[in-house]
Short mmCIF file of C-alpha atoms in Angstrom, two decimals:
data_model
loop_
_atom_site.label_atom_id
_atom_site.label_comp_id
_atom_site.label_asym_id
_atom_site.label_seq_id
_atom_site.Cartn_x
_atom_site.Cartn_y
_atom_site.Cartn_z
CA UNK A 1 -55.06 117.62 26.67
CA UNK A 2 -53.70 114.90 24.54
CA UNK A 3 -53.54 115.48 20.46
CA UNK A 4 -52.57 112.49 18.52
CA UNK A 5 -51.23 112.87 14.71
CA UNK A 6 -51.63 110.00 12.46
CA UNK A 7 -49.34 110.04 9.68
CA UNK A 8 -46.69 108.74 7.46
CA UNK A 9 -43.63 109.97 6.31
CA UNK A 10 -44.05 109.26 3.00
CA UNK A 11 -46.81 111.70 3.17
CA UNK A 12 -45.88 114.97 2.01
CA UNK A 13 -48.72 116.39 3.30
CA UNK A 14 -48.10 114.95 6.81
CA UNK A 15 -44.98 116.73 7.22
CA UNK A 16 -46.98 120.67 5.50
CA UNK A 17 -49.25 119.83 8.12
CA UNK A 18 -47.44 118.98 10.93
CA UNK A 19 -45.37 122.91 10.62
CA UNK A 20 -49.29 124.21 10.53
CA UNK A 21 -50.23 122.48 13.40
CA UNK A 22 -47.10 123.71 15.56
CA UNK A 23 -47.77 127.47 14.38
CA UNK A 24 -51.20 126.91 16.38
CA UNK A 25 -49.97 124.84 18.90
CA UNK A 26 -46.87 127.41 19.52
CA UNK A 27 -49.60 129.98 20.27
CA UNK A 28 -51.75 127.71 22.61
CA UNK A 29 -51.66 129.40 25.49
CA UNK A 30 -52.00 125.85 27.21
CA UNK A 31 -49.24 124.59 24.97
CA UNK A 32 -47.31 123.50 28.09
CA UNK A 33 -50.28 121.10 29.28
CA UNK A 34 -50.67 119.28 25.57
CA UNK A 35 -49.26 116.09 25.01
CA UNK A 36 -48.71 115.50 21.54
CA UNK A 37 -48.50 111.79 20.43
CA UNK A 38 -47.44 110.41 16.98
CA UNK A 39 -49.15 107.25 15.35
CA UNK A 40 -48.67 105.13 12.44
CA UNK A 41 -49.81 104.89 9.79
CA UNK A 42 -48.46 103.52 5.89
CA UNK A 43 -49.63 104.93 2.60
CA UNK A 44 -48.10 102.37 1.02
CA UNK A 45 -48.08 99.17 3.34
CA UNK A 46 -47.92 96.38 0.77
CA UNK A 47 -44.61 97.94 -0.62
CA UNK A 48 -41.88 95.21 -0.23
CA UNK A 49 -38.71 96.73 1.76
CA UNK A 50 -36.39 96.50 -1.50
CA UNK A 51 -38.95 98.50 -3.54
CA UNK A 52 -37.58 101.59 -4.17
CA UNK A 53 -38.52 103.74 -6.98
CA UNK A 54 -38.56 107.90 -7.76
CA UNK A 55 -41.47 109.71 -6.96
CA UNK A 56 -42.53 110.61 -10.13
CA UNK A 57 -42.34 107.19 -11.40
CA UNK A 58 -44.48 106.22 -8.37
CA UNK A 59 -47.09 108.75 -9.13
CA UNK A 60 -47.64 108.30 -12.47
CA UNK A 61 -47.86 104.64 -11.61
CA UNK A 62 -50.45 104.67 -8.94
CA UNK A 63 -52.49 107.64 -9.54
CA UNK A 64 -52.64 107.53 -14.24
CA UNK A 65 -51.13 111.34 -14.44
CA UNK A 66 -48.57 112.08 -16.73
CA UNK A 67 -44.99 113.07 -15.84
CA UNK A 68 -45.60 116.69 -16.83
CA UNK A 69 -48.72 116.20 -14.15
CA UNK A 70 -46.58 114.59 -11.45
CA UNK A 71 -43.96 117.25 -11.62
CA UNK A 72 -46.80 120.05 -11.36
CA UNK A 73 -47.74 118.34 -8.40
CA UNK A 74 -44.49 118.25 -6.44
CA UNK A 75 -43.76 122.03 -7.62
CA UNK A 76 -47.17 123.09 -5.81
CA UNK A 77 -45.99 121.27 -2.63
CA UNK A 78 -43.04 122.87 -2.68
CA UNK A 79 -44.81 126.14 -2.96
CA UNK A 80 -46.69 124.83 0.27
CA UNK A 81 -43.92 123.74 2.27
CA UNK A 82 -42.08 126.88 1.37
CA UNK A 83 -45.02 128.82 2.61
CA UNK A 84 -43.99 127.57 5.95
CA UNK A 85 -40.65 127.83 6.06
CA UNK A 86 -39.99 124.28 5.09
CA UNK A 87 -37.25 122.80 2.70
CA UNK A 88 -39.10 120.83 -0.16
CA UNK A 89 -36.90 119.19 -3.13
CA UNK A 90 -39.50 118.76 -6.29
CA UNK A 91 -37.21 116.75 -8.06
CA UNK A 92 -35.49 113.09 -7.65
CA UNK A 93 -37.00 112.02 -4.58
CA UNK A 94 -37.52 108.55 -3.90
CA UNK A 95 -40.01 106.66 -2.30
CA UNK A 96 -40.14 102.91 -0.54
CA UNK A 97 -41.53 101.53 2.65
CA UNK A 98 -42.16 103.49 5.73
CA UNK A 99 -42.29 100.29 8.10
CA UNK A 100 -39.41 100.03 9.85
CA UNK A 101 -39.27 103.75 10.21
CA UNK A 102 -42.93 103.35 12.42
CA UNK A 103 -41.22 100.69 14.31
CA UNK A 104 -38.42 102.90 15.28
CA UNK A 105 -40.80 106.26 15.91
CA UNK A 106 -42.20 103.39 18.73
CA UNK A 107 -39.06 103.00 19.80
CA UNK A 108 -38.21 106.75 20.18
CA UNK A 109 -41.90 107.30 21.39
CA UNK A 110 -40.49 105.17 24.67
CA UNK A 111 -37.52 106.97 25.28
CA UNK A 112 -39.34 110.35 25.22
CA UNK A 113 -37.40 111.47 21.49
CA UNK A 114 -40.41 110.85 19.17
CA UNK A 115 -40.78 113.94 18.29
CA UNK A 116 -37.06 114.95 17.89
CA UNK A 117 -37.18 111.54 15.34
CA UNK A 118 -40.02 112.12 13.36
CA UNK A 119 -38.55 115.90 12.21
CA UNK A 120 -35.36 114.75 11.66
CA UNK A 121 -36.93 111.72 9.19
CA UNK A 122 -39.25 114.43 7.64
CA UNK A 123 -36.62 116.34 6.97
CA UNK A 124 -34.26 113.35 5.36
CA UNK A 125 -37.08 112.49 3.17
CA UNK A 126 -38.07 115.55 1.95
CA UNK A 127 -35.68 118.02 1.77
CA UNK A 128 -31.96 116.54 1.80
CA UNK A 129 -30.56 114.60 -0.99
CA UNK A 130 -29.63 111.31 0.31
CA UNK A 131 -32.29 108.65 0.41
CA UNK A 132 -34.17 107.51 3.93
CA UNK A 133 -34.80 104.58 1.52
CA UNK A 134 -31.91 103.22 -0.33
CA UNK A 135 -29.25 103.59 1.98
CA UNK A 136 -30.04 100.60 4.19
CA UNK A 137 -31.14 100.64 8.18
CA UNK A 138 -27.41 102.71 8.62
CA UNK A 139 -29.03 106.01 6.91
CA UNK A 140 -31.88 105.44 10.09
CA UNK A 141 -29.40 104.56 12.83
CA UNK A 142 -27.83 108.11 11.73
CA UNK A 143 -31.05 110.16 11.95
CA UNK A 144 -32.05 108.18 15.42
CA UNK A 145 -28.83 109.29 16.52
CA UNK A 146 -29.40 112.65 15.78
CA UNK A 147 -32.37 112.62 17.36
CA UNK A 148 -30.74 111.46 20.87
CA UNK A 149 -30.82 107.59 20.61
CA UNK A 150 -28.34 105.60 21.09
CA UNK A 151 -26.81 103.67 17.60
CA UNK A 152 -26.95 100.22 19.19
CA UNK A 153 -30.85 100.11 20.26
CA UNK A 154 -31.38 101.61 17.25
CA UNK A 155 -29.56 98.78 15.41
CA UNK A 156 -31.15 96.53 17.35
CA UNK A 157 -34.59 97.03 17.03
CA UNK A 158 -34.22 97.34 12.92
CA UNK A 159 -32.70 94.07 13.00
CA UNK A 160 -35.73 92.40 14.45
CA UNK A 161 -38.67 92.91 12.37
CA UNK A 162 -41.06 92.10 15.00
CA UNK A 163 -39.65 94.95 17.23
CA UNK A 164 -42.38 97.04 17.68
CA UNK A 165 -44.30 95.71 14.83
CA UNK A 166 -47.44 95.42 16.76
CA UNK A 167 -48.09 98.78 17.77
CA UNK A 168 -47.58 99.84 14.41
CA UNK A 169 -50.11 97.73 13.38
CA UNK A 170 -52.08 98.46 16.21
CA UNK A 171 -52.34 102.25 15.18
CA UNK A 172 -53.28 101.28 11.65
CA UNK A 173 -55.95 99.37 13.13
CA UNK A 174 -57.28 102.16 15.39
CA UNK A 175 -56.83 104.81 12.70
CA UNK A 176 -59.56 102.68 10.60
CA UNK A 177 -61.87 102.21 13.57
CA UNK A 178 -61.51 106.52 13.77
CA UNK A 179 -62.27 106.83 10.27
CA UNK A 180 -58.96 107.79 8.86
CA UNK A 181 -58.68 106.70 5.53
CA UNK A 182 -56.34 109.21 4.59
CA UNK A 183 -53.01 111.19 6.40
CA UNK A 184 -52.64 113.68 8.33
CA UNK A 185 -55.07 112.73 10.84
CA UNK A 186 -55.42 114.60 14.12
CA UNK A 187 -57.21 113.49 17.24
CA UNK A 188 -57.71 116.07 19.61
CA UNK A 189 -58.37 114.62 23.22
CA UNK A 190 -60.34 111.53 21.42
CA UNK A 191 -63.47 114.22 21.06
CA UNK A 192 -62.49 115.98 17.41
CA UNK A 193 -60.86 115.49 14.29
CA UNK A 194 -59.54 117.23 11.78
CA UNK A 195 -58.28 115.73 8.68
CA UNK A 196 -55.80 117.44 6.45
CA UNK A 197 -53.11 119.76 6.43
CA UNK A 198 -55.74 122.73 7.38
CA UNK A 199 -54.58 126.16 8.10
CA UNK A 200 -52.93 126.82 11.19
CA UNK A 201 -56.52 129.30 12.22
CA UNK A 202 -58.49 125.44 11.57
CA UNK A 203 -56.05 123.74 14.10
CA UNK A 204 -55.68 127.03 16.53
CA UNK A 205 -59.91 126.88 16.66
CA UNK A 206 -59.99 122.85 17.04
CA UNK A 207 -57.40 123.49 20.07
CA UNK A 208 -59.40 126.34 21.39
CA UNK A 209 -62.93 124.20 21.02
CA UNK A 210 -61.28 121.11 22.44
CA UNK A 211 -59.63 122.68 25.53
CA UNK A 212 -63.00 124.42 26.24
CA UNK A 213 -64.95 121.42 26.13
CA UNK A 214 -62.95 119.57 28.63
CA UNK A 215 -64.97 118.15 31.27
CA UNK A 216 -64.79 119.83 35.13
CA UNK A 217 -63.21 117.60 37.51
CA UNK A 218 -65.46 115.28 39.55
CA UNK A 219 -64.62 115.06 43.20
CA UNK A 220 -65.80 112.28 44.70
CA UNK A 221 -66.65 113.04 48.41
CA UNK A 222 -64.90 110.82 50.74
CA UNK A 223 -64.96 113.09 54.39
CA UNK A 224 -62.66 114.50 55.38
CA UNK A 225 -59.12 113.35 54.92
CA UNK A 226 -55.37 114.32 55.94
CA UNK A 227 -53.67 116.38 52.78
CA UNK A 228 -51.15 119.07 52.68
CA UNK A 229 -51.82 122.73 51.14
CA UNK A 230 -50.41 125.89 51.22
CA UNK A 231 -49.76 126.36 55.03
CA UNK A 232 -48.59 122.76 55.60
CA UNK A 233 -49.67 119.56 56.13
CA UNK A 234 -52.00 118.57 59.02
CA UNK A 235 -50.70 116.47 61.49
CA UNK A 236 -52.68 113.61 63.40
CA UNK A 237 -53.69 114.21 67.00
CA UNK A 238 -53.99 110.88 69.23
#
């Protein structure tokens, strides 16, 4: 069974959600035959590269709270993340553009560390104290690194913006023709959704119902035909 997350990791949500959905998935007792797949997708896509700004300042900004309002906010998702064992910082975060970090989850998607990358950037973003944003592409060579890639085709591909650049887009594209106006998204063997950071019973019953509804397998009867099994392989008599 293949689950696919969209998400962003700008989106604090994304990363409450994504602890929920391993709690279920830890439990699956198919866990071993799920793929899980992460796809892109920006909360904030017209955000020039430079564009940096604190979190607060970008909330009050985009959404008309106050400060006092913003702040409230962040404090409740830190109650959240904490309910799940997660590191949160409420105060002086930053917040910029997610692109090149998409192009690089791409990148570690390939070389089977996608996974490994997107904690490590969750992680960065929300609960250490130096910026995934301000720091330059050096701050991302360090978490790819970390992660098990190696610094040079990290480099590489965040030195040429159209590295990857299409499948990003690509999943943006596909998360609109799903629906998805809004992060975390998950797509559970292209048959169910579930949108949100739900409860970790929502995801472990959307696993359960998914896994269920599988179709049989369809043999297609072609005679019979040489194969190997369990006492050997037949052999051809002439």
């Amino acid at each position: 069974m293949k689950v696919e997350i969209w998400s962003d990791i700008a989106c604090p949500w994304c990363y409450v959600g994504k602890a929920r959905f391993e709690k279920a998935l830890d439990a699956f007792p198919h866990r071993d035959q799920v793929e899980v797949v992460h796809r892109s997708f920006e909360l904030d896509p017209g955000r020039a590269k430079g564009d940096v700004q604190p979190v607060i300042r970008m909330l009050t900004k985009k959404y008309g709270m106050s400060e006092a309002q913003a702040q409230a906010g962040e404090e409740n998702l830190g109650a959240q993340a904490a309910a799940e064992g997660l590191e949160y910082r409420t105060r002086d975060r930053d917040h910029g553009n997610t692109f090149d970090m998409h192009r690089l989850l791409h990148f570690a998607k390939d070389q089977g560390r996608q996974d490994e990358l997107i904690q490590l950037l969750y992680r960065a973003n929300f609960a250490e104290e130096r910026s995934v944003f301000s720091e330059g592409d050096e701050r991302l060579v360090e978490l790819a690194v970390a992660a098990g890639l190696e610094a040079e085709d990290a480099r590489k591909v965040l030195a040429d913006p159209a590295a990857y650049a299409e499948e990003v887009r690509a999943d943006e594209r596909e998360a609109a023709q799903l629906g998805a106006n809004g992060v975390p998204f998950f797509v559970l063997d292209r048959k169910f959704g579930v949108s949100g950071a739900q409860p970790a019973e929502v995801f472990t019953r959307a696993l359960t119902q998914a896994w269920g509804e599988r179709p049989p397998l369809q043999l297609i009867d072609q005679g019979d035909a040489d194969a190997c099994g369990p006492d050997g392989c037949a052999v051809p008599q002439h």
